[in-house]
mmCIF file of C-alpha atoms and ligand atoms in Angstrom:
data_model
loop_
_atom_site.group_PDB
_atom_site.id
_atom_site.type_symbol
_atom_site.label_atom_id
_atom_site.label_comp_id
_atom_site.label_asym_id
_atom_site.label_seq_id
_atom_site.Cartn_x
_atom_site.Cartn_y
_atom_site.Cartn_z
ATOM 1 C CA MET A 26 75.859 101.746 85.789
ATOM 2 C CA ALA A 27 79.366 101.597 87.276
ATOM 3 C CA ARG A 28 80.654 98.238 88.328
ATOM 4 C CA GLN A 29 79.814 97.218 91.862
ATOM 5 C CA PHE A 30 81.733 94.997 94.270
ATOM 6 C CA LYS A 31 80.858 92.454 96.883
ATOM 7 C CA VAL A 32 82.563 93.678 99.991
ATOM 8 C CA ALA A 33 82.996 92.125 103.424
ATOM 9 C CA VAL A 34 84.076 93.988 106.648
ATOM 10 C CA CYS A 35 85.565 91.572 109.152
ATOM 11 C CA GLY A 36 85.544 93.197 112.590
ATOM 12 C CA ALA A 37 82.676 95.497 111.581
ATOM 13 C CA THR A 38 81.544 96.146 115.214
ATOM 14 C CA GLY A 39 84.989 97.440 116.305
ATOM 15 C CA ALA A 40 86.271 101.053 116.364
ATOM 16 C CA VAL A 41 88.095 100.688 112.963
ATOM 17 C CA GLY A 42 85.517 98.350 111.339
ATOM 18 C CA ASN A 43 82.715 100.800 112.082
ATOM 19 C CA GLN A 44 84.790 103.600 110.569
ATOM 20 C CA MET A 45 85.423 101.446 107.535
ATOM 21 C CA LEU A 46 81.662 101.328 106.996
ATOM 22 C CA GLN A 47 81.452 105.073 107.337
ATOM 23 C CA CYS A 48 84.345 105.596 104.928
ATOM 24 C CA LEU A 49 82.793 103.264 102.287
ATOM 25 C CA GLU A 50 79.570 105.279 102.668
ATOM 26 C CA GLU A 51 81.127 108.763 102.614
ATOM 27 C CA ARG A 52 83.409 107.964 99.667
ATOM 28 C CA ASP A 53 80.497 106.346 97.866
ATOM 29 C CA PHE A 54 82.529 103.154 97.223
ATOM 30 C CA PRO A 55 80.709 101.040 94.607
ATOM 31 C CA VAL A 56 79.325 98.480 97.101
ATOM 32 C CA GLY A 57 77.013 95.942 95.493
ATOM 33 C CA GLU A 58 76.683 93.676 98.463
ATOM 34 C CA LEU A 59 77.990 94.253 102.026
ATOM 35 C CA ARG A 60 78.662 91.432 104.421
ATOM 36 C CA LEU A 61 79.424 92.398 108.039
ATOM 37 C CA LEU A 62 81.399 89.946 110.161
ATOM 38 C CA ALA A 63 82.324 89.852 113.804
ATOM 39 C CA SER A 64 82.627 87.414 116.692
ATOM 40 C CA GLU A 65 80.082 85.291 118.453
ATOM 41 C CA ARG A 66 79.703 88.205 120.923
ATOM 42 C CA SER A 67 77.936 90.216 118.157
ATOM 43 C CA ARG A 68 75.379 87.585 117.234
ATOM 44 C CA GLY A 69 72.034 89.312 116.624
ATOM 45 C CA LYS A 70 73.492 92.795 116.312
ATOM 46 C CA THR A 71 72.791 94.997 113.248
ATOM 47 C CA LEU A 72 74.730 97.989 111.821
ATOM 48 C CA THR A 73 73.531 100.736 109.582
ATOM 49 C CA TYR A 74 74.966 101.382 106.099
ATOM 50 C CA LYS A 75 73.386 104.075 103.927
ATOM 51 C CA GLY A 76 70.256 104.094 106.067
ATOM 52 C CA GLN A 77 69.859 100.311 105.800
ATOM 53 C CA SER A 78 70.080 98.006 108.775
ATOM 54 C CA ILE A 79 72.400 95.076 108.013
ATOM 55 C CA PRO A 80 72.680 92.087 110.363
ATOM 56 C CA VAL A 81 76.153 91.151 111.660
ATOM 57 C CA GLN A 82 77.150 87.571 110.802
ATOM 58 C CA VAL A 83 79.406 85.451 112.961
ATOM 59 C CA LEU A 84 82.798 84.947 111.247
ATOM 60 C CA GLY A 85 83.404 81.448 110.008
ATOM 61 C CA PRO A 86 85.269 79.495 107.291
ATOM 62 C CA ASP A 87 82.564 80.040 104.715
ATOM 63 C CA SER A 88 82.086 83.775 105.397
ATOM 64 C CA PHE A 89 83.867 84.884 102.248
ATOM 65 C CA GLN A 90 82.150 82.951 99.488
ATOM 66 C CA GLY A 91 81.445 85.286 96.572
ATOM 67 C CA ILE A 92 83.286 88.203 98.285
ATOM 68 C CA GLN A 93 85.628 90.296 96.012
ATOM 69 C CA ILE A 94 87.097 92.690 98.612
ATOM 70 C CA ALA A 95 87.438 91.804 102.308
ATOM 71 C CA LEU A 96 88.453 94.628 104.728
ATOM 72 C CA PHE A 97 89.849 93.045 107.894
ATOM 73 C CA SER A 98 90.207 94.754 111.291
ATOM 74 C CA ALA A 99 89.607 92.033 113.899
ATOM 75 C CA GLY A 100 93.144 91.650 115.302
ATOM 76 C CA ALA A 101 96.178 89.771 114.157
ATOM 77 C CA SER A 102 95.101 86.245 115.199
ATOM 78 C CA THR A 103 91.804 86.488 113.308
ATOM 79 C CA SER A 104 93.724 87.778 110.291
ATOM 80 C CA LYS A 105 96.226 85.046 110.484
ATOM 81 C CA GLN A 106 93.501 82.345 110.482
ATOM 82 C CA PHE A 107 90.950 83.907 108.159
ATOM 83 C CA ALA A 108 92.745 86.148 105.634
ATOM 84 C CA PRO A 109 94.221 83.139 103.770
ATOM 85 C CA LEU A 110 90.799 81.524 103.749
ATOM 86 C CA ALA A 111 89.273 84.710 102.305
ATOM 87 C CA ALA A 112 91.970 84.893 99.693
ATOM 88 C CA ARG A 113 91.455 81.244 98.741
ATOM 89 C CA ALA A 114 87.708 82.020 98.351
ATOM 90 C CA GLY A 115 88.679 84.570 95.758
ATOM 91 C CA ALA A 116 88.601 87.804 97.727
ATOM 92 C CA VAL A 117 91.397 90.374 97.871
ATOM 93 C CA VAL A 118 92.040 91.055 101.589
ATOM 94 C CA VAL A 119 93.047 94.506 102.884
ATOM 95 C CA ASP A 120 94.200 93.683 106.293
ATOM 96 C CA ASN A 121 94.600 96.286 109.065
ATOM 97 C CA SER A 122 96.343 93.995 111.530
ATOM 98 C CA SER A 123 100.146 93.662 111.966
ATOM 99 C CA CYS A 124 99.990 89.990 110.971
ATOM 100 C CA TRP A 125 101.094 90.220 107.264
ATOM 101 C CA ARG A 126 102.811 93.603 107.105
ATOM 102 C CA MET A 127 106.375 92.401 107.093
ATOM 103 C CA ASP A 128 105.765 89.318 104.917
ATOM 104 C CA PRO A 129 107.948 90.053 101.836
ATOM 105 C CA ALA A 130 105.230 88.684 99.548
ATOM 106 C CA VAL A 131 102.583 90.968 100.900
ATOM 107 C CA PRO A 132 102.550 94.609 99.746
ATOM 108 C CA LEU A 133 102.286 97.287 102.500
ATOM 109 C CA VAL A 134 100.601 100.276 101.017
ATOM 110 C CA VAL A 135 99.948 103.965 101.737
ATOM 111 C CA PRO A 136 98.251 105.258 98.563
ATOM 112 C CA GLU A 137 99.981 108.676 98.720
ATOM 113 C CA VAL A 138 103.383 106.986 98.939
ATOM 114 C CA ASN A 139 103.498 103.609 97.102
ATOM 115 C CA PRO A 140 100.220 103.015 95.241
ATOM 116 C CA GLN A 141 102.150 100.979 92.592
ATOM 117 C CA ASP A 142 102.713 98.253 95.210
ATOM 118 C CA VAL A 143 99.089 97.360 95.177
ATOM 119 C CA ALA A 144 99.847 95.338 92.041
ATOM 120 C CA ALA A 145 101.655 92.719 94.189
ATOM 121 C CA TYR A 146 98.279 91.689 95.731
ATOM 122 C CA THR A 147 98.368 88.777 93.265
ATOM 123 C CA ASN A 148 101.149 87.111 95.350
ATOM 124 C CA GLN A 149 98.981 86.117 98.296
ATOM 125 C CA GLY A 150 95.646 87.861 97.690
ATOM 126 C CA ILE A 151 96.508 90.051 100.707
ATOM 127 C CA ILE A 152 97.499 93.726 101.005
ATOM 128 C CA ALA A 153 98.581 95.023 104.380
ATOM 129 C CA ASN A 154 97.430 98.331 105.835
ATOM 130 C CA PRO A 155 100.299 99.820 107.820
ATOM 131 C CA ASN A 156 100.434 100.766 111.457
ATOM 132 C CA CYS A 157 98.532 104.038 112.165
ATOM 133 C CA SER A 158 101.577 105.994 113.424
ATOM 134 C CA THR A 159 103.563 104.898 110.414
ATOM 135 C CA ILE A 160 100.878 105.893 107.874
ATOM 136 C CA GLN A 161 100.669 109.540 108.931
ATOM 137 C CA MET A 162 104.460 109.873 109.299
ATOM 138 C CA VAL A 163 105.266 108.495 105.793
ATOM 139 C CA VAL A 164 102.541 110.730 104.197
ATOM 140 C CA ALA A 165 104.621 113.688 105.589
ATOM 141 C CA LEU A 166 108.088 112.140 104.985
ATOM 142 C CA LYS A 167 107.638 111.128 101.357
ATOM 143 C CA PRO A 168 107.631 114.622 99.775
ATOM 144 C CA ILE A 169 110.806 115.438 101.846
ATOM 145 C CA HIS A 170 112.443 112.178 100.829
ATOM 146 C CA ASP A 171 111.772 113.043 97.126
ATOM 147 C CA LEU A 172 113.153 116.525 97.669
ATOM 148 C CA ALA A 173 116.279 115.957 99.711
ATOM 149 C CA GLY A 174 116.681 112.246 100.683
ATOM 150 C CA ILE A 175 116.012 111.245 104.270
ATOM 151 C CA GLU A 176 119.002 109.898 106.143
ATOM 152 C CA ARG A 177 117.608 109.580 109.685
ATOM 153 C CA VAL A 178 114.401 110.209 111.600
ATOM 154 C CA VAL A 179 113.881 110.509 115.362
ATOM 155 C CA VAL A 180 110.161 110.461 116.254
ATOM 156 C CA SER A 181 108.168 110.683 119.467
ATOM 157 C CA THR A 182 104.480 109.830 119.262
ATOM 158 C CA TYR A 183 101.502 110.975 121.329
ATOM 159 C CA GLN A 184 98.938 108.254 120.518
ATOM 160 C CA ALA A 185 95.211 108.343 121.190
ATOM 161 C CA VAL A 186 93.537 105.554 123.131
ATOM 162 C CA SER A 187 91.190 104.665 120.267
ATOM 163 C CA GLY A 188 94.258 102.908 118.710
ATOM 164 C CA THR A 189 93.730 100.272 121.326
ATOM 165 C CA GLY A 190 90.061 99.844 120.303
ATOM 166 C CA GLN A 191 86.618 100.698 121.548
ATOM 167 C CA LYS A 192 87.299 99.269 124.997
ATOM 168 C CA ALA A 193 90.100 101.765 125.606
ATOM 169 C CA ILE A 194 87.810 104.707 124.766
ATOM 170 C CA PHE A 195 85.345 103.368 127.337
ATOM 171 C CA GLU A 196 88.179 102.945 129.860
ATOM 172 C CA LEU A 197 89.385 106.599 129.444
ATOM 173 C CA GLU A 198 85.832 107.835 129.735
ATOM 174 C CA GLY A 199 85.123 105.649 132.758
ATOM 175 C CA GLN A 200 88.281 106.854 134.511
ATOM 176 C CA LEU A 201 87.515 110.521 133.845
ATOM 177 C CA LYS A 202 84.010 110.037 135.273
ATOM 178 C CA ALA A 203 85.395 108.187 138.322
ATOM 179 C CA LEU A 204 87.905 110.987 138.990
ATOM 180 C CA HIS A 205 85.157 113.641 138.551
ATOM 181 C CA GLU A 206 82.982 111.800 141.076
ATOM 182 C CA GLY A 207 85.856 111.233 143.535
ATOM 183 C CA ARG A 208 86.082 107.482 142.991
ATOM 184 C CA ALA A 209 89.189 105.438 142.354
ATOM 185 C CA PRO A 210 89.619 104.903 138.599
ATOM 186 C CA GLU A 211 89.834 101.343 137.426
ATOM 187 C CA ALA A 212 92.543 100.247 134.971
ATOM 188 C CA LYS A 213 91.869 97.096 132.920
ATOM 189 C CA VAL A 214 93.004 97.785 129.410
ATOM 190 C CA TYR A 215 96.270 99.499 130.261
ATOM 191 C CA PRO A 216 98.641 98.529 133.057
ATOM 192 C CA TYR A 217 98.169 101.975 134.646
ATOM 193 C CA GLN A 218 95.475 104.626 134.813
ATOM 194 C CA ILE A 219 95.477 106.547 131.474
ATOM 195 C CA ALA A 220 93.307 109.488 132.542
ATOM 196 C CA GLY A 221 95.573 112.394 133.604
ATOM 197 C CA ASN A 222 98.599 110.177 132.748
ATOM 198 C CA LEU A 223 100.692 108.954 129.826
ATOM 199 C CA LEU A 224 102.362 105.617 129.161
ATOM 200 C CA PRO A 225 105.598 105.194 127.278
ATOM 201 C CA HIS A 226 104.469 101.730 126.312
ATOM 202 C CA ILE A 227 102.499 100.654 123.230
ATOM 203 C CA ASP A 228 102.414 96.948 122.212
ATOM 204 C CA VAL A 229 104.865 94.540 123.820
ATOM 205 C CA PHE A 230 108.501 95.123 124.769
ATOM 206 C CA GLN A 231 111.165 93.604 122.566
ATOM 207 C CA ASP A 232 114.596 92.219 123.504
ATOM 208 C CA ASN A 233 116.302 95.379 122.144
ATOM 209 C CA GLY A 234 114.463 97.633 124.689
ATOM 210 C CA TYR A 235 112.076 99.099 122.080
ATOM 211 C CA THR A 236 108.374 98.254 121.997
ATOM 212 C CA LYS A 237 106.842 96.380 119.093
ATOM 213 C CA GLU A 238 104.993 99.579 118.073
ATOM 214 C CA GLU A 239 108.368 101.445 117.905
ATOM 215 C CA MET A 240 109.897 98.737 115.786
ATOM 216 C CA LYS A 241 106.781 98.671 113.443
ATOM 217 C CA MET A 242 107.557 102.364 112.710
ATOM 218 C CA VAL A 243 111.163 101.512 111.839
ATOM 219 C CA LEU A 244 110.523 98.462 109.673
ATOM 220 C CA GLU A 245 107.260 99.540 108.002
ATOM 221 C CA THR A 246 108.689 102.989 107.015
ATOM 222 C CA ARG A 247 111.582 101.378 105.180
ATOM 223 C CA LYS A 248 109.243 98.897 103.413
ATOM 224 C CA ILE A 249 106.676 101.539 102.345
ATOM 225 C CA MET A 250 109.360 104.052 101.250
ATOM 226 C CA GLY A 251 111.287 101.262 99.518
ATOM 227 C CA ASP A 252 114.514 102.414 101.135
ATOM 228 C CA ASP A 253 116.248 100.168 103.738
ATOM 229 C CA SER A 254 118.945 102.846 104.328
ATOM 230 C CA ILE A 255 116.564 105.151 106.279
ATOM 231 C CA LYS A 256 117.707 105.196 109.976
ATOM 232 C CA LEU A 257 114.846 105.604 112.450
ATOM 233 C CA SER A 258 114.400 105.621 116.205
ATOM 234 C CA ALA A 259 110.961 105.909 117.779
ATOM 235 C CA THR A 260 109.509 106.439 121.226
ATOM 236 C CA CYS A 261 105.763 105.675 121.270
ATOM 237 C CA VAL A 262 103.625 107.094 124.021
ATOM 238 C CA ARG A 263 99.954 106.539 124.815
ATOM 239 C CA VAL A 264 98.211 109.812 125.894
ATOM 240 C CA PRO A 265 94.714 110.437 127.320
ATOM 241 C CA VAL A 266 93.318 111.719 123.974
ATOM 242 C CA ARG A 267 90.358 109.941 122.309
ATOM 243 C CA TYR A 268 91.179 110.417 118.599
ATOM 244 C CA SER A 269 94.197 111.434 116.507
ATOM 245 C CA HIS A 270 97.795 110.576 116.951
ATOM 246 C CA SER A 271 100.420 113.359 117.076
ATOM 247 C CA GLU A 272 104.108 113.035 116.291
ATOM 248 C CA ALA A 273 107.207 115.166 116.860
ATOM 249 C CA VAL A 274 109.373 114.209 113.894
ATOM 250 C CA ASN A 275 113.081 115.174 113.651
ATOM 251 C CA ILE A 276 114.605 114.592 110.273
ATOM 252 C CA THR A 277 118.215 114.527 109.004
ATOM 253 C CA THR A 278 118.190 114.990 105.221
ATOM 254 C CA ARG A 279 120.991 114.054 102.836
ATOM 255 C CA LYS A 280 120.845 117.423 101.018
ATOM 256 C CA LYS A 281 120.330 120.624 102.963
ATOM 257 C CA ILE A 282 116.828 122.069 102.601
ATOM 258 C CA THR A 283 115.043 124.999 104.143
ATOM 259 C CA PRO A 284 111.788 125.054 106.102
ATOM 260 C CA GLU A 285 110.349 127.128 103.199
ATOM 261 C CA GLN A 286 111.201 124.330 100.716
ATOM 262 C CA VAL A 287 109.611 121.730 103.018
ATOM 263 C CA ARG A 288 106.514 123.922 103.463
ATOM 264 C CA ALA A 289 106.153 124.333 99.659
ATOM 265 C CA ALA A 290 106.669 120.574 99.050
ATOM 266 C CA LEU A 291 104.089 119.603 101.730
ATOM 267 C CA ALA A 292 101.572 122.176 100.539
ATOM 268 C CA GLN A 293 101.495 120.304 97.209
ATOM 269 C CA ALA A 294 101.656 116.778 98.586
ATOM 270 C CA PRO A 295 98.603 114.492 98.326
ATOM 271 C CA GLY A 296 96.761 113.975 101.617
ATOM 272 C CA VAL A 297 98.666 116.689 103.487
ATOM 273 C CA LYS A 298 97.433 119.995 104.858
ATOM 274 C CA VAL A 299 99.996 122.428 106.122
ATOM 275 C CA VAL A 300 98.739 124.169 109.249
ATOM 276 C CA ASP A 301 101.700 126.306 110.254
ATOM 277 C CA ASP A 302 101.313 129.932 111.277
ATOM 278 C CA PRO A 303 102.699 130.367 114.740
ATOM 279 C CA ALA A 304 102.006 134.127 114.653
ATOM 280 C CA LYS A 305 98.329 133.279 114.518
ATOM 281 C CA LEU A 306 98.746 130.353 116.948
ATOM 282 C CA LEU A 307 98.062 127.933 114.116
ATOM 283 C CA TYR A 308 99.443 124.434 114.514
ATOM 284 C CA PRO A 309 97.779 121.027 114.232
ATOM 285 C CA THR A 310 96.086 119.501 117.297
ATOM 286 C CA PRO A 311 94.321 116.136 117.797
ATOM 287 C CA LEU A 312 90.914 117.773 117.958
ATOM 288 C CA MET A 313 91.605 119.676 114.734
ATOM 289 C CA ALA A 314 92.577 116.481 112.921
ATOM 290 C CA ALA A 315 89.801 114.260 114.275
ATOM 291 C CA GLY A 316 87.048 113.413 111.773
ATOM 292 C CA GLN A 317 89.072 114.368 108.702
ATOM 293 C CA ASP A 318 91.276 112.329 106.355
ATOM 294 C CA LEU A 319 94.093 114.731 105.848
ATOM 295 C CA THR A 320 97.471 114.568 107.650
ATOM 296 C CA LEU A 321 98.147 117.925 109.228
ATOM 297 C CA VAL A 322 101.681 119.229 109.393
ATOM 298 C CA GLY A 323 102.942 122.180 111.282
ATOM 299 C CA ARG A 324 105.745 123.619 113.482
ATOM 300 C CA ILE A 325 107.960 123.224 110.393
ATOM 301 C CA ARG A 326 111.404 124.574 111.394
ATOM 302 C CA GLU A 327 115.160 124.116 110.954
ATOM 303 C CA ASP A 328 116.697 121.912 113.645
ATOM 304 C CA ILE A 329 119.202 124.303 115.263
ATOM 305 C CA SER A 330 121.326 121.408 116.586
ATOM 306 C CA GLN A 331 122.492 119.954 113.224
ATOM 307 C CA GLU A 332 123.556 120.936 109.706
ATOM 308 C CA ARG A 333 120.735 119.292 107.659
ATOM 309 C CA GLY A 334 117.895 118.994 110.071
ATOM 310 C CA ILE A 335 114.112 119.694 109.915
ATOM 311 C CA ASP A 336 111.539 119.398 112.685
ATOM 312 C CA LEU A 337 107.846 118.750 112.114
ATOM 313 C CA TRP A 338 104.676 118.187 114.100
ATOM 314 C CA VAL A 339 102.389 115.689 112.341
ATOM 315 C CA VAL A 340 98.762 114.957 113.415
ATOM 316 C CA ALA A 341 96.151 112.701 111.819
ATOM 317 C CA ASP A 342 92.979 110.853 112.816
ATOM 318 C CA ASN A 343 94.276 107.442 113.700
ATOM 319 C CA ILE A 344 91.032 105.674 113.070
ATOM 320 C CA ARG A 345 90.444 107.350 109.741
ATOM 321 C CA LYS A 346 93.719 107.988 107.763
ATOM 322 C CA GLY A 347 95.633 105.797 110.245
ATOM 323 C CA ALA A 348 93.387 102.767 109.573
ATOM 324 C CA ALA A 349 89.948 102.882 107.861
ATOM 325 C CA THR A 350 90.464 105.529 105.259
ATOM 326 C CA ASN A 351 93.794 104.132 104.128
ATOM 327 C CA ALA A 352 92.187 100.656 103.754
ATOM 328 C CA VAL A 353 89.298 102.056 101.769
ATOM 329 C CA GLN A 354 91.685 104.058 99.568
ATOM 330 C CA ILE A 355 93.539 100.787 98.774
ATOM 331 C CA ALA A 356 90.167 99.167 97.971
ATOM 332 C CA GLU A 357 89.468 102.102 95.599
ATOM 333 C CA ILE A 358 92.793 101.424 93.762
ATOM 334 C CA LEU A 359 91.922 97.734 93.522
ATOM 335 C CA ALA A 360 88.451 98.546 92.188
ATOM 336 C CA ALA A 361 89.650 101.146 89.712
ATOM 337 C CA LYS A 362 92.764 99.364 88.362
ATOM 338 C CA TYR A 363 92.853 95.703 89.175
ATOM 339 C CA LEU A 364 89.564 93.932 89.748
HETATM 340 P P1 A2P B 29 83.149 91.693 118.459
HETATM 341 O O1 A2P B 29 82.567 93.074 118.524
HETATM 342 O O2 A2P B 29 82.071 90.680 118.112
HETATM 343 O O3 A2P B 29 83.963 91.314 119.620
HETATM 344 P P2 A2P B 29 88.140 96.733 118.550
HETATM 345 O O4 A2P B 29 89.474 96.837 117.896
HETATM 346 O O5 A2P B 29 87.408 98.032 118.654
HETATM 347 O O6 A2P B 29 88.264 96.027 119.931
HETATM 348 O O7 A2P B 29 87.266 95.709 117.625
HETATM 349 C C1 A2P B 29 87.683 94.461 117.293
HETATM 350 C C2 A2P B 29 86.785 93.889 116.183
HETATM 351 O O8 A2P B 29 87.248 92.578 115.894
HETATM 352 C C3 A2P B 29 85.342 93.730 116.686
HETATM 353 O O9 A2P B 29 84.447 93.893 115.585
HETATM 354 C C4 A2P B 29 85.322 92.289 117.135
HETATM 355 O O10 A2P B 29 84.059 91.691 117.131
HETATM 356 C C5 A2P B 29 86.165 91.659 116.058
HETATM 357 N N1 A2P B 29 86.731 90.382 116.600
HETATM 358 C C6 A2P B 29 87.616 90.178 117.585
HETATM 359 N N2 A2P B 29 87.960 88.879 117.712
HETATM 360 C C7 A2P B 29 87.241 88.230 116.715
HETATM 361 C C8 A2P B 29 87.122 86.869 116.380
HETATM 362 N N3 A2P B 29 87.801 85.890 117.007
HETATM 363 N N4 A2P B 29 86.318 86.561 115.320
HETATM 364 C C9 A2P B 29 85.622 87.528 114.673
HETATM 365 N N5 A2P B 29 85.689 88.849 114.985
HETATM 366 C C10 A2P B 29 86.488 89.211 116.011
#
């Protein structure tokens, strides 16, 4: 029988944690034992894995004894406190929070782009899973970088509320219902109503006028691609969509390339599906991407405003490829090559 692993999912009751369970199941990850962890609020709850009901345990300092792989998605402060404890207990942590991403000793991995960086898990026992918007963008950028070198990227995002967690999905649904019934919508998760609106504000504002989400896209892209010379400017926008982030990506390449070359490179790239036939009204949409693991790319065209410019429209399920699937793919590399 193939080797099996003792796996913990920390934050198992959340939007991403739940999807991690589904991904482990769908991809038939060799799980020998599964430990589900969440906060005191989830005491007494159970979750289902492969038809079996598994009790949720309250996270504590001893939660990781005997665990080999710990998938974390319980927010940055939980990761900061518990990821080192899990690593000390002998687990390799794959952490979905922003806590460790820019730590030079912690690898930041998108399996289609820099799988070799997984090897550096030995530094701290932690591998960071990148920001959702960054993951789908670099999956599409990497083949173009290999082909022509990327000099500069200007990206605008259209990000689904599920990126904020389960509570934001409930907030959007509650507001839509309230509007339908002629009641005033209540905004608790976001500073303004999100139903019928959009907010150019994701994560906290920084001193330079960008938000933290925008700066994550800049810094994480350079780290994953291993190229600090890539210039990038991002505007991140929350939109009233449940699942899948969309991105308008404008690229300046070092070498001139044609849209046909980009289309051919992307058609062969791992994890990418080209959906690009305007004559048939075929282009990626959030509903099209939701529930799958591929990053969809369309609207591939030459930027008419510059010499070496390409425009793309990139859409992926933020909870799957943008978070859970990417983390499980990293766990698969660990299981196959390192543990
Ligand atoms: P709980 O459901 O018990 O609150 P989301 O991103 O969808 O909001 O989910 C966050 C996940 O992180 C949930 O599983 C949540 O558990 C978990 N979580 C949040 N804070 C803690 C904490 N202090 N300790 C353990 N788990 C936590």
